[in-house]
mmCIF file of C-alpha atoms in Angstrom:
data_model
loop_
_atom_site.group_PDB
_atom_site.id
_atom_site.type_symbol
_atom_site.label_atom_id
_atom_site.label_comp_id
_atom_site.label_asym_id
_atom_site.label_seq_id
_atom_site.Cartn_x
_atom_site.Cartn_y
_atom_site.Cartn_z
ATOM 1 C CA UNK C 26 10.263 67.978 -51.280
ATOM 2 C CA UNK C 27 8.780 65.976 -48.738
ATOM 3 C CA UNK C 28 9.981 61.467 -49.661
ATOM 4 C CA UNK C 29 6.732 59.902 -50.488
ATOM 5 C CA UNK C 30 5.700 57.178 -48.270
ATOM 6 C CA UNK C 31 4.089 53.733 -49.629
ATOM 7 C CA UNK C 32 0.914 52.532 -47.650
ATOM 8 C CA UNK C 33 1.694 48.845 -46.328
ATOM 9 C CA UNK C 34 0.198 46.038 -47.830
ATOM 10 C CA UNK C 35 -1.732 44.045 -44.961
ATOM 11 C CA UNK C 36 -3.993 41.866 -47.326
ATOM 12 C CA UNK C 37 -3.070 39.021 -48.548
ATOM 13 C CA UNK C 38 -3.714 39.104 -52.173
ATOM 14 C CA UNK C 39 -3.034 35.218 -52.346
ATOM 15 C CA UNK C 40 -5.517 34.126 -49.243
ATOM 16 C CA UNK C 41 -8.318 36.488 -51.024
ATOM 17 C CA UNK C 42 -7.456 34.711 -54.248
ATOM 18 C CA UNK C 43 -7.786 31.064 -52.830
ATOM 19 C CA UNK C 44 -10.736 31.986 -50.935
ATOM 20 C CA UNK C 45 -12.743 32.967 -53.733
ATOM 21 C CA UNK C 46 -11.626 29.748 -55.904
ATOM 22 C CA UNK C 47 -11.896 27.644 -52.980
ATOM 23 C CA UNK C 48 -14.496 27.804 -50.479
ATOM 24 C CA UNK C 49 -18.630 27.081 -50.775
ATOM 25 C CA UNK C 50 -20.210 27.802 -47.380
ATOM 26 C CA UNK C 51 -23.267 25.534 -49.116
ATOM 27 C CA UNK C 52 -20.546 22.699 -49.362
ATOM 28 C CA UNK C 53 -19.443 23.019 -45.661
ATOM 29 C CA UNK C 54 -22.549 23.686 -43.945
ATOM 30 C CA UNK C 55 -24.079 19.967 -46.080
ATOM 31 C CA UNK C 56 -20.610 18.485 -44.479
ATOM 32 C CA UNK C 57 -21.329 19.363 -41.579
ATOM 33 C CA UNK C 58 -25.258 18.289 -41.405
ATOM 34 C CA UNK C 59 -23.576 14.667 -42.974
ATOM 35 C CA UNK C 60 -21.062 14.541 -40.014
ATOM 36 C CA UNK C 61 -23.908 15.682 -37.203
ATOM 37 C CA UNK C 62 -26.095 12.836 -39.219
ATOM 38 C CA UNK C 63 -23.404 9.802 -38.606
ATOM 39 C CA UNK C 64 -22.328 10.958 -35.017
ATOM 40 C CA UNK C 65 -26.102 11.136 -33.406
ATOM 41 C CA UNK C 66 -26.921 8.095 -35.165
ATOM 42 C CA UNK C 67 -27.007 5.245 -32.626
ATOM 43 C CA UNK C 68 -29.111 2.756 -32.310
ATOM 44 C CA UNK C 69 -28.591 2.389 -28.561
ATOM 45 C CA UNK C 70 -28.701 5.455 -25.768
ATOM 46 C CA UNK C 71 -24.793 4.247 -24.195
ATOM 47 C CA UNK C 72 -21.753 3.917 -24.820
ATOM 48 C CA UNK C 73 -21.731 7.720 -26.760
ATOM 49 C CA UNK C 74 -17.940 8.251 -25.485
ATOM 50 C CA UNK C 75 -16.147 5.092 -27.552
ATOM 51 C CA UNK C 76 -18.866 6.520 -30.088
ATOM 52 C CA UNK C 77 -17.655 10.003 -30.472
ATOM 53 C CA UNK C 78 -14.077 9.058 -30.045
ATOM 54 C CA UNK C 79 -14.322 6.559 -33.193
ATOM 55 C CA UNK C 80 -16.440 8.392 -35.522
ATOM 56 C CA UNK C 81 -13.716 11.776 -34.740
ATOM 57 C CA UNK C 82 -10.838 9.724 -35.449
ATOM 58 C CA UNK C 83 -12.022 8.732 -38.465
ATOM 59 C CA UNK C 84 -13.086 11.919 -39.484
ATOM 60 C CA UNK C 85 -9.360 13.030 -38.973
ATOM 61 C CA UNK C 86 -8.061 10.115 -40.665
ATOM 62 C CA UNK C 87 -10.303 11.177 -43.863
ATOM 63 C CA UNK C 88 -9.244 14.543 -43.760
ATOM 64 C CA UNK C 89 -6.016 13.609 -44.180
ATOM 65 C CA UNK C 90 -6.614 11.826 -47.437
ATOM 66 C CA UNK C 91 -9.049 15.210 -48.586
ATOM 67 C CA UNK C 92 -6.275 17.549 -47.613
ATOM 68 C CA UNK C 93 -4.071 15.476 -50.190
ATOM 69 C CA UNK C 94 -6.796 15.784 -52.995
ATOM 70 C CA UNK C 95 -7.672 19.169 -52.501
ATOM 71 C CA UNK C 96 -3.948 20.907 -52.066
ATOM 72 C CA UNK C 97 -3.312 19.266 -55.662
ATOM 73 C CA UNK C 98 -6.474 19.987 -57.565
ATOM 74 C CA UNK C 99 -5.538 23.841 -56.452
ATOM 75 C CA UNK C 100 -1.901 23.241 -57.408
ATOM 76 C CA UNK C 101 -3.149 21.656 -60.552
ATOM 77 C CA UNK C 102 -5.468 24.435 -61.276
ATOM 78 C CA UNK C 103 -3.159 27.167 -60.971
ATOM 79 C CA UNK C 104 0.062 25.477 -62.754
ATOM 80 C CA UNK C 105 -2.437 25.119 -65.744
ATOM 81 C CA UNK C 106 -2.862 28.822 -65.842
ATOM 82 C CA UNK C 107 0.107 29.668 -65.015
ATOM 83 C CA UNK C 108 -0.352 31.253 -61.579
ATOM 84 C CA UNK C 109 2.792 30.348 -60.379
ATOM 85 C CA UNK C 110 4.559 32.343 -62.931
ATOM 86 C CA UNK C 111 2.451 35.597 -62.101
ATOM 87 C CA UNK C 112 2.975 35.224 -58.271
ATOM 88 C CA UNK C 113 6.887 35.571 -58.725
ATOM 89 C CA UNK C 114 6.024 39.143 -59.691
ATOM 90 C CA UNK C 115 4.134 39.957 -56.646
ATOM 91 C CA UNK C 116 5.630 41.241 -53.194
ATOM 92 C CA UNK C 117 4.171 38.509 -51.026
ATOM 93 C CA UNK C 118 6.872 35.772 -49.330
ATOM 94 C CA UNK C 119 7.192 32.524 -49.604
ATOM 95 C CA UNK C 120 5.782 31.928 -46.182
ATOM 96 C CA UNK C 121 2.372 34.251 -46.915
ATOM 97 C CA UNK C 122 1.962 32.200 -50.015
ATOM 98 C CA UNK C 123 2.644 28.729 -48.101
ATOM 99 C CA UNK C 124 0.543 29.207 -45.107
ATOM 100 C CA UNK C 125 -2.400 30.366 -47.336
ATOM 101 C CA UNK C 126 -2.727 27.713 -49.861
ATOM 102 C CA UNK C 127 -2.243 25.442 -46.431
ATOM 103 C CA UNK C 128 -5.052 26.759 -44.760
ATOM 104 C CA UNK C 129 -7.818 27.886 -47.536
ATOM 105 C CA UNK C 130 -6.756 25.231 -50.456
ATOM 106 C CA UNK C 131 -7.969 22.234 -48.108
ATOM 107 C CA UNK C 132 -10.285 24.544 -46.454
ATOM 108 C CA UNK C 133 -12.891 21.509 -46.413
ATOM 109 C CA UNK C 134 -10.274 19.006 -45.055
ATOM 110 C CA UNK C 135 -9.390 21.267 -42.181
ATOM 111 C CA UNK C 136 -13.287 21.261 -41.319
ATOM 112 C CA UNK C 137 -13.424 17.465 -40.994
ATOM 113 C CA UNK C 138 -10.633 17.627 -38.955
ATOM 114 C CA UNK C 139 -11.992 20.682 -36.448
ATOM 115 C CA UNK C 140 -15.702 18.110 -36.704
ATOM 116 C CA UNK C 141 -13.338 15.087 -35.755
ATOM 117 C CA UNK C 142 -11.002 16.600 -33.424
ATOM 118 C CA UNK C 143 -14.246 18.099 -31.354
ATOM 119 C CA UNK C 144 -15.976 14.952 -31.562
ATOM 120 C CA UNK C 145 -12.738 13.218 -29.829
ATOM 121 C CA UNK C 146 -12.472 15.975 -27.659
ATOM 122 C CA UNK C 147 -16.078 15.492 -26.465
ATOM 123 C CA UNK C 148 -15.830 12.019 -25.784
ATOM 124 C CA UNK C 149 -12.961 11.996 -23.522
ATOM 125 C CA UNK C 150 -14.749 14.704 -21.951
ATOM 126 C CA UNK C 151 -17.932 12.029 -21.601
ATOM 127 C CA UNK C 152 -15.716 9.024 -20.172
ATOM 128 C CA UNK C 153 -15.214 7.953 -16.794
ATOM 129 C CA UNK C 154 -11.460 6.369 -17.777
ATOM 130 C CA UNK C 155 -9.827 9.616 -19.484
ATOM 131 C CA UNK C 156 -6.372 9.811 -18.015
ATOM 132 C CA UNK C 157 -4.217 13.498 -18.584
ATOM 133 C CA UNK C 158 -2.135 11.648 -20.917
ATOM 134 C CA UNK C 159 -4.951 11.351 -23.400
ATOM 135 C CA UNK C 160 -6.173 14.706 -22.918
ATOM 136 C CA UNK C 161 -2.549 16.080 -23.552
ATOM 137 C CA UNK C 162 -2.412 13.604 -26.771
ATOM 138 C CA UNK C 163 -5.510 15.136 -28.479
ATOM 139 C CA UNK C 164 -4.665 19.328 -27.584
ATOM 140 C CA UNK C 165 -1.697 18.537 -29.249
ATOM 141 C CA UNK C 166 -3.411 17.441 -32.089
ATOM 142 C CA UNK C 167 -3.556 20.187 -34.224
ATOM 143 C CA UNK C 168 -0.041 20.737 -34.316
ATOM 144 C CA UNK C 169 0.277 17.499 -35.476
ATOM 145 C CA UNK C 170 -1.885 17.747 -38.707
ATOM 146 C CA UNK C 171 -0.422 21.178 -39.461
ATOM 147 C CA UNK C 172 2.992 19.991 -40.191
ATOM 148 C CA UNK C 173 0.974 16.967 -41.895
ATOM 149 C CA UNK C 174 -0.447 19.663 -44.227
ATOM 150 C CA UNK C 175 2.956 20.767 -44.566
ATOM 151 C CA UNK C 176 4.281 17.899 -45.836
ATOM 152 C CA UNK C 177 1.482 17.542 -48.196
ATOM 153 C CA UNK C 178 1.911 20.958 -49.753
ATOM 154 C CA UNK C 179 5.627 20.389 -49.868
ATOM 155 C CA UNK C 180 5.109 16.875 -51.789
ATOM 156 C CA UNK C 181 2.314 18.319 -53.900
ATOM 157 C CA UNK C 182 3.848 21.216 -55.237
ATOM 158 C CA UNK C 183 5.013 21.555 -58.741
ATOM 159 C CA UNK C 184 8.697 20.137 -59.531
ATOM 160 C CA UNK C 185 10.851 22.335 -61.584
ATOM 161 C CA UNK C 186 13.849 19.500 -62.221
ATOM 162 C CA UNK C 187 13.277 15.676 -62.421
ATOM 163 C CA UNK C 188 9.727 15.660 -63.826
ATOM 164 C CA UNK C 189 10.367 12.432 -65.488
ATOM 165 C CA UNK C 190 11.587 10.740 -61.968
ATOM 166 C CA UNK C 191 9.193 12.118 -59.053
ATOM 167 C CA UNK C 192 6.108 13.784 -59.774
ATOM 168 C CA UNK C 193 4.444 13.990 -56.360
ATOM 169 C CA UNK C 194 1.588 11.294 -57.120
ATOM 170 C CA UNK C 195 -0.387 9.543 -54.919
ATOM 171 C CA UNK C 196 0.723 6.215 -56.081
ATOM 172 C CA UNK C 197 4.987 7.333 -55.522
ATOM 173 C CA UNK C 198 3.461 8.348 -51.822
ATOM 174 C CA UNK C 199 1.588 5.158 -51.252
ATOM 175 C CA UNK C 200 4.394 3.059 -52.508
ATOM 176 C CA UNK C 201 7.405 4.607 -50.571
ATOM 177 C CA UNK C 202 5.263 4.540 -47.287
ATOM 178 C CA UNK C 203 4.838 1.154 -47.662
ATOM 179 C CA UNK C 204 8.584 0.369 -48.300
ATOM 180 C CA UNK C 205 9.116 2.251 -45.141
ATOM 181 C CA UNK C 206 6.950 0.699 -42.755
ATOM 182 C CA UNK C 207 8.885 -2.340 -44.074
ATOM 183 C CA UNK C 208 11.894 -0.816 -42.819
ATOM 184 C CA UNK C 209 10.657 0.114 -39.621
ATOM 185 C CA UNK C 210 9.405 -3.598 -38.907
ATOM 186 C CA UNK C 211 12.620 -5.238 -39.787
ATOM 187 C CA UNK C 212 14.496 -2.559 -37.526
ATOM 188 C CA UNK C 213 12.170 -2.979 -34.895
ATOM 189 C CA UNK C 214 12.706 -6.825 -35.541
ATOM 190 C CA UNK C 215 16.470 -6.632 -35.350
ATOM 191 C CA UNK C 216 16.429 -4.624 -32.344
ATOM 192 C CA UNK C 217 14.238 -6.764 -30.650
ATOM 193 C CA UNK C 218 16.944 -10.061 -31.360
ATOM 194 C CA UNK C 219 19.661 -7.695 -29.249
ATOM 195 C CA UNK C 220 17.698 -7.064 -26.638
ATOM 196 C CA UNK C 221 16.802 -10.558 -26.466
ATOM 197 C CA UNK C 222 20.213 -11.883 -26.926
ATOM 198 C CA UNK C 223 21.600 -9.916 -23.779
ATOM 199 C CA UNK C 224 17.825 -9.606 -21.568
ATOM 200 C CA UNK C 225 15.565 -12.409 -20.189
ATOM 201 C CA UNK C 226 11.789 -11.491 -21.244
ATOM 202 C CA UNK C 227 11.385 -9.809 -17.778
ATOM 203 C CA UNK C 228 14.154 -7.794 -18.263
ATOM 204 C CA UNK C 229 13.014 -6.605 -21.714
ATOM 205 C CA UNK C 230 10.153 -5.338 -20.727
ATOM 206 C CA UNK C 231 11.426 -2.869 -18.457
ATOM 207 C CA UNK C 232 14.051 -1.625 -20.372
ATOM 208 C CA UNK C 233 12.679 0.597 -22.106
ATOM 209 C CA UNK C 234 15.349 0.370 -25.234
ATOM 210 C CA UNK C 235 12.562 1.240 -27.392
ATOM 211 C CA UNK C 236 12.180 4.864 -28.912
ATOM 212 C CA UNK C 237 8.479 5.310 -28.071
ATOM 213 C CA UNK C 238 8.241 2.370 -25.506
ATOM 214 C CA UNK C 239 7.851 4.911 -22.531
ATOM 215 C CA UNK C 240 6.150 7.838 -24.544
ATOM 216 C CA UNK C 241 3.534 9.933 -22.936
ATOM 217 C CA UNK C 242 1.032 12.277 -23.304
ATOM 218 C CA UNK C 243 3.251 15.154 -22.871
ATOM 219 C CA UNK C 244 6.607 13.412 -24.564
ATOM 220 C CA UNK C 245 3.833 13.131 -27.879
ATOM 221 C CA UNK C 246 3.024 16.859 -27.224
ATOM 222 C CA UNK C 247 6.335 18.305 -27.499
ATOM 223 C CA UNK C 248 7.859 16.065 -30.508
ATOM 224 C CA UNK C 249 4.142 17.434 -32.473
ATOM 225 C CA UNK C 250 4.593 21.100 -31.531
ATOM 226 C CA UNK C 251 8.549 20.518 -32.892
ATOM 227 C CA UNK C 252 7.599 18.477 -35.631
ATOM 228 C CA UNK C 253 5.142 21.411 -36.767
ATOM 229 C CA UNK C 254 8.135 24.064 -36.488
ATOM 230 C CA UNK C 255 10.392 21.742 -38.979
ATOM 231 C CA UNK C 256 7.142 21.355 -41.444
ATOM 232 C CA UNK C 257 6.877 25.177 -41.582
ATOM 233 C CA UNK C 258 10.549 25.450 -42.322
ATOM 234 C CA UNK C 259 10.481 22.758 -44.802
ATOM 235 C CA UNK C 260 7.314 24.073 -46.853
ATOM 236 C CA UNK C 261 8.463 27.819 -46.658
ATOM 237 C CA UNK C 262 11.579 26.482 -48.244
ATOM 238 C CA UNK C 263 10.114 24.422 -50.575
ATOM 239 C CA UNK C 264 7.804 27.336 -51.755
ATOM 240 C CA UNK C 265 10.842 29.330 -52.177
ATOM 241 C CA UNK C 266 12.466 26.872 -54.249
ATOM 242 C CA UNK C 267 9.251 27.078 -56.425
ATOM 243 C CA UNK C 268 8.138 30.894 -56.647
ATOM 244 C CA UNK C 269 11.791 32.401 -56.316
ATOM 245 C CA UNK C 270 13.981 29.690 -57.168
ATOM 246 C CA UNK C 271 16.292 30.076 -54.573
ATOM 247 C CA UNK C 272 18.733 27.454 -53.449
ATOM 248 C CA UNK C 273 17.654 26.041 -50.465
ATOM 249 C CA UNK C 274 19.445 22.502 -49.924
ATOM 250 C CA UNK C 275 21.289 24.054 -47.131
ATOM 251 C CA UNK C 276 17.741 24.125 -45.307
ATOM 252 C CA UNK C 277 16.905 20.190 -46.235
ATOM 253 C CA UNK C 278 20.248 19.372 -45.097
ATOM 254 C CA UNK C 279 20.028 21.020 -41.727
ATOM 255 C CA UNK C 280 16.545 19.926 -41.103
ATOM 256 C CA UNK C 281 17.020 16.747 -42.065
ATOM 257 C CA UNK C 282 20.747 16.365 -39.648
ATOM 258 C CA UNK C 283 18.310 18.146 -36.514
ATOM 259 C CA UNK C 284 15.582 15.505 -37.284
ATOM 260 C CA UNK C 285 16.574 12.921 -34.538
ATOM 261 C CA UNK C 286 15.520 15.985 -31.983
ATOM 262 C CA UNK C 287 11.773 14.917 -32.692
ATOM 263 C CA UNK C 288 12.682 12.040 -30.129
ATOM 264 C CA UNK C 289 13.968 14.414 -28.031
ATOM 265 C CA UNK C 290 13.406 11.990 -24.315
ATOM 266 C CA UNK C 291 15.077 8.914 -25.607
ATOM 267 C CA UNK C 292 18.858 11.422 -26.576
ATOM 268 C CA UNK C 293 19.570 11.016 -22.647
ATOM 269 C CA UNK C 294 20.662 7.400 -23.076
ATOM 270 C CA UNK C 295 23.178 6.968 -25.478
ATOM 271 C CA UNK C 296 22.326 3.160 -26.868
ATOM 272 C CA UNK C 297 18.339 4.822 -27.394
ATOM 273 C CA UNK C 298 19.935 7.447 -28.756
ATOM 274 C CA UNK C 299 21.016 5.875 -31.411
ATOM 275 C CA UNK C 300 18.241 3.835 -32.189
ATOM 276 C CA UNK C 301 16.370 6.924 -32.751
ATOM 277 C CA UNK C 302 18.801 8.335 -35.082
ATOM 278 C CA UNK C 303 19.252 5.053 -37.462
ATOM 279 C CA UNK C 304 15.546 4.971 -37.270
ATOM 280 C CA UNK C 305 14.949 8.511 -38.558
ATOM 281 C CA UNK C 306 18.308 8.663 -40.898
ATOM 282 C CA UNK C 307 17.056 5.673 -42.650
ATOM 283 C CA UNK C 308 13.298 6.691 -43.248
ATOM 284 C CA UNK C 309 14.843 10.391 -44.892
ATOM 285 C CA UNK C 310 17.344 8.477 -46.770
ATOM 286 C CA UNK C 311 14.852 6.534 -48.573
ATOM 287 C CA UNK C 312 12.672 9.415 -48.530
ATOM 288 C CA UNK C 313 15.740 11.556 -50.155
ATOM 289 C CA UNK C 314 17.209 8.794 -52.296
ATOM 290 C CA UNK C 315 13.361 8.615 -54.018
ATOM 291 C CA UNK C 316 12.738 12.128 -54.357
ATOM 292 C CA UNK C 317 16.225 13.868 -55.105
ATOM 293 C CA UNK C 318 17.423 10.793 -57.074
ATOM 294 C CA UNK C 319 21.139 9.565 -56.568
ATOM 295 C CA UNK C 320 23.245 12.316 -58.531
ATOM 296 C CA UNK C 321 25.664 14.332 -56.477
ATOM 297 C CA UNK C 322 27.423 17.846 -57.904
ATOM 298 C CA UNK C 323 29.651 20.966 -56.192
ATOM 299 C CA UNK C 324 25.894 22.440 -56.923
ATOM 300 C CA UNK C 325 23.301 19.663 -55.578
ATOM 301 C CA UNK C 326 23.882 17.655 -53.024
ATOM 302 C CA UNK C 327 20.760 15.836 -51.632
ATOM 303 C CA UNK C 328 19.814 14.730 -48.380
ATOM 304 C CA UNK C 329 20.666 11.296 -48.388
ATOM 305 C CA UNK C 330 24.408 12.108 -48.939
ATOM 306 C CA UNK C 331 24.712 13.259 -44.813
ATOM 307 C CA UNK C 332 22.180 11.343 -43.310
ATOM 308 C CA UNK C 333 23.252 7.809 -44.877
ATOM 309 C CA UNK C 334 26.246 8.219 -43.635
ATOM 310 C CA UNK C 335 25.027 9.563 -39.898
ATOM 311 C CA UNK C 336 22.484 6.425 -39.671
ATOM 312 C CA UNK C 337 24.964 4.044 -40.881
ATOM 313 C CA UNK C 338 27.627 5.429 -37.719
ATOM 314 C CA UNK C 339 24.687 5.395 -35.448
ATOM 315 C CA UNK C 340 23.268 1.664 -36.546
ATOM 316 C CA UNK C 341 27.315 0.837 -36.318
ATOM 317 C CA UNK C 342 27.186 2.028 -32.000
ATOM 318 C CA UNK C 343 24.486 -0.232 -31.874
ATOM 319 C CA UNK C 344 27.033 -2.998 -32.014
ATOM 320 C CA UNK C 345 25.078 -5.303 -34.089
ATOM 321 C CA UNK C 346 26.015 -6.681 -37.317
ATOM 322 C CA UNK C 347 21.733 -7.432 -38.010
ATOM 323 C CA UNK C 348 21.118 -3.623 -37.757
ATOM 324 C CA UNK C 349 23.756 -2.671 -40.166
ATOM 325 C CA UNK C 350 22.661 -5.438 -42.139
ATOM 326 C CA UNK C 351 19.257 -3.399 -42.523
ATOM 327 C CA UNK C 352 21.070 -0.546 -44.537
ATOM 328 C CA UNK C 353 21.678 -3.568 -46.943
ATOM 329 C CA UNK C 354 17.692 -2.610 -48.075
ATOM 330 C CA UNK C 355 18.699 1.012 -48.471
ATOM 331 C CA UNK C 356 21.459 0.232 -50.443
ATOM 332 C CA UNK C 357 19.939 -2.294 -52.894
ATOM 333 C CA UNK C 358 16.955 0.423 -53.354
ATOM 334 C CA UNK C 359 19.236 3.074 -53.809
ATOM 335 C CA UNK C 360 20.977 0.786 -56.806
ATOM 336 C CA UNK C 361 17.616 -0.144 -58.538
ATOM 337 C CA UNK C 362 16.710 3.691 -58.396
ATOM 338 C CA UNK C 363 20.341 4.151 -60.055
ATOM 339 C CA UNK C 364 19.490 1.826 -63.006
ATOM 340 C CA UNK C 365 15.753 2.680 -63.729
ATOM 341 C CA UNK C 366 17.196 6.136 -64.257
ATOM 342 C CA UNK C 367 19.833 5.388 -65.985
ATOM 343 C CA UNK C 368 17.735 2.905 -68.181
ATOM 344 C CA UNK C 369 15.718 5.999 -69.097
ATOM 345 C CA UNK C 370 12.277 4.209 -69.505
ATOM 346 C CA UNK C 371 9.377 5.558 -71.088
ATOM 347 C CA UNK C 372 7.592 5.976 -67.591
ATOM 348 C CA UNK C 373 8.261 7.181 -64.458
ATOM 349 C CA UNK C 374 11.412 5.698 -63.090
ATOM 350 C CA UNK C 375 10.763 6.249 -59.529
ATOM 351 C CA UNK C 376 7.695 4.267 -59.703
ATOM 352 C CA UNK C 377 9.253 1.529 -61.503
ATOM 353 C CA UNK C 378 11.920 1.343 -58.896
ATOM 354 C CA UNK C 379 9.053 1.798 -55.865
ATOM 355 C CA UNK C 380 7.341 -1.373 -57.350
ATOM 356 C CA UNK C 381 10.690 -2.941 -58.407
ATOM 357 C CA UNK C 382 11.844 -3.057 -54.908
ATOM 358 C CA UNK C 383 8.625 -4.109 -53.503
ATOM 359 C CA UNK C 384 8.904 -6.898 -55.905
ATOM 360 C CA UNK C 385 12.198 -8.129 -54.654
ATOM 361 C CA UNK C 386 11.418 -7.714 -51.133
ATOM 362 C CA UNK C 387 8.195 -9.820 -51.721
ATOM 363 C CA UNK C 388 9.991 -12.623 -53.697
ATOM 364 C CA UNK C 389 12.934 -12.270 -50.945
ATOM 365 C CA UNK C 390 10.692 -13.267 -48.170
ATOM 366 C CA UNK C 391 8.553 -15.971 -50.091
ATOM 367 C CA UNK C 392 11.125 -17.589 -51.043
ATOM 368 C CA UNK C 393 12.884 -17.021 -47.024
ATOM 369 C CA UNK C 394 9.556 -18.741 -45.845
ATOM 370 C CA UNK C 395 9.784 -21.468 -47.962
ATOM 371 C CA UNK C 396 13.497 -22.163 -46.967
ATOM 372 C CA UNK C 397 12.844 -22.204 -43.609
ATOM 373 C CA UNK C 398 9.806 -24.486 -44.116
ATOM 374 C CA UNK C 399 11.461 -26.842 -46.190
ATOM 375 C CA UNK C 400 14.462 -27.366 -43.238
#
């Protein structure tokens, strides 16, 4: 008797799903008449290049924020009928079920960023001062919001542990991006004061101790098309963690150890080097500290637990006592996340601790400024 052979599967059950649920030609082909409508009108015959090239980045900027909406309506939608629970039983992968809700979730998003992206793409085209850096930038482009999408799906899908600490919202996002940025400036501040302590102003312009002070079009290129391969691996992960509930902290730890390689021209020089990596361990340590909380077990350990530790060595071979004074901010935010959980409030702690910290850092620096004024 002759072993019966199964017929592949080469449909995606899930993409057909999400395509049905998801996408109104009607809807795309009025977005794209509105789009048409604000890029032709112009009062004035000139200057269509800085025309197209503002109204396309602007475009991409709002598909961003539509990408965001749409992924978690869909999520939303399908968590209320319990979708999630009927895909575990189906013989797609992770990866077929992450790259479809990616593409044909925010199927509206990634058409105002294909309108924007041409747009851009046509006015460079149209200019007389379009160097190959800039061309290089905007081909690259599309890499770039694909791991954004990734990260979006990853952040927007449904949490299994913790509900009570990080739900994915918009106003969590919002919050720890801005506590970020303030990072980022005081780092960039303190780096600036050791350059300046050991270079005239001559000299530290031409040192190039910044990470992205001598970034081009094709340094930009390759960190997007390797910042689009750590996405994928994150969000398959993430969607494995979800649908098959499979361990994958390994993964987040090794991604997040390899993420200094998204600077991959400054490693050369050893003092950059570094800068890089306290840079980037410090922005996934408060990323990890917000998200995976503070508890560590011979089961769970989060992200923050190696790279805290790997920033704080690298801000230490900076040989400046003002850059390790910066972790100072990391470790005060990782004690207020400690007590709003512990406290066990009737909201979200996370939030409470996002806005707590913000707090502090605001009433820090008023009352800094008024110090200094008074003296």
């Amino acid at each position: 008797m002759s072993e019966i052979k199964l017929p592949k599967i080469h449909v995606n059950a899930e993409f057909q799903r999400l395509w049905w649920t998801n996408v109104r030609w009607g809807l795309i082909a009025g977005v794209v008449l509105i789009f048409m409508l604000f890029l032709f009108a112009k009062p004035e015959w000139r200057g269509w290049s800085g025309h197209f090239k503002e109204t396309g980045a602007m475009a991409m900027m709002l598909s961003a924020l539509a990408g965001y909406i749409l992924l978690e309506r869909s999520l939303k939608q399908d968590v209320s009928v319990n979708a999630f629970d009927q895909l575990r039983m189906s013989a797609l992968s992770a990866w077929q079920m992450a790259w479809s809700r990616m593409i044909v979730a925010p199927m509206m998003a990634w058409v105002v960023f294909g309108l924007g992206w041409t747009a851009t793409l046509v006015g460079e085209k149209i200019s007389n001062s379009t160097t190959w850096n800039e061309v290089i930038f905007l081909l690259a482009l599309p890499f770039f919001g694909w791991g954004v999408a990734c990260v979006v799906l990853t952040n927007a899908l449904p949490v299994q542990q913790n509900k009570q600490r990080w739900n994915g919202s918009l106003v969590q996002i919002i919050l720890l991006y801005i506590i970020c940025m303030i990072w980022m400036d005081d780092f960039r501040n303190a780096v600036r004061d050791i350059k300046m302590n050991v270079a005239s102003d001559e000299e530290f312009n031409d040192v190039g101790f910044y990470i992205f002070h001598e970034m081009t079009g094709f340094h930009i290129a390759i960190m997007f098309v390797i910042f689009a391969a750590i996405a994928s691996v994150f969000v398959w992960a993430r969607m494995a963690n979800v649908l098959h509930l499979k361990n994958v902290d390994k993964i987040y730890a090794v991604l997040a150890v390899c993420a200094p390689v998204l600077a991959w021209w400054s490693l050369a020089n050893m003092q950059t080097a570094a800068a890089a990596a306290t840079l980037i361990y410090g922005g996934l340590t408060l990323a990890s500290v917000a998200m995976q909380g503070m508890e560590i077990n011979r089961f769970r350990l989060p992200v923050w637990a190696l790279t805290a530790p790997l920033g704080i060595l690298a801000a230490i071979m900076l040989q400046s006592f003002d850059v390790v004074l910066i972790w100072c901010q990391i470790a005060a935010f990782m004690v207020i996340v400690r007590v709003c959980t512990y406290l066990r409030l009737g909201v979200n702690s996370v939030t409470v601790a996002l806005a707590t910290y913000l707090l502090v850092l605001f009433l820090w620096a008023a009352s800094t400024s008024n110090y200094m004024g008074y003296y």
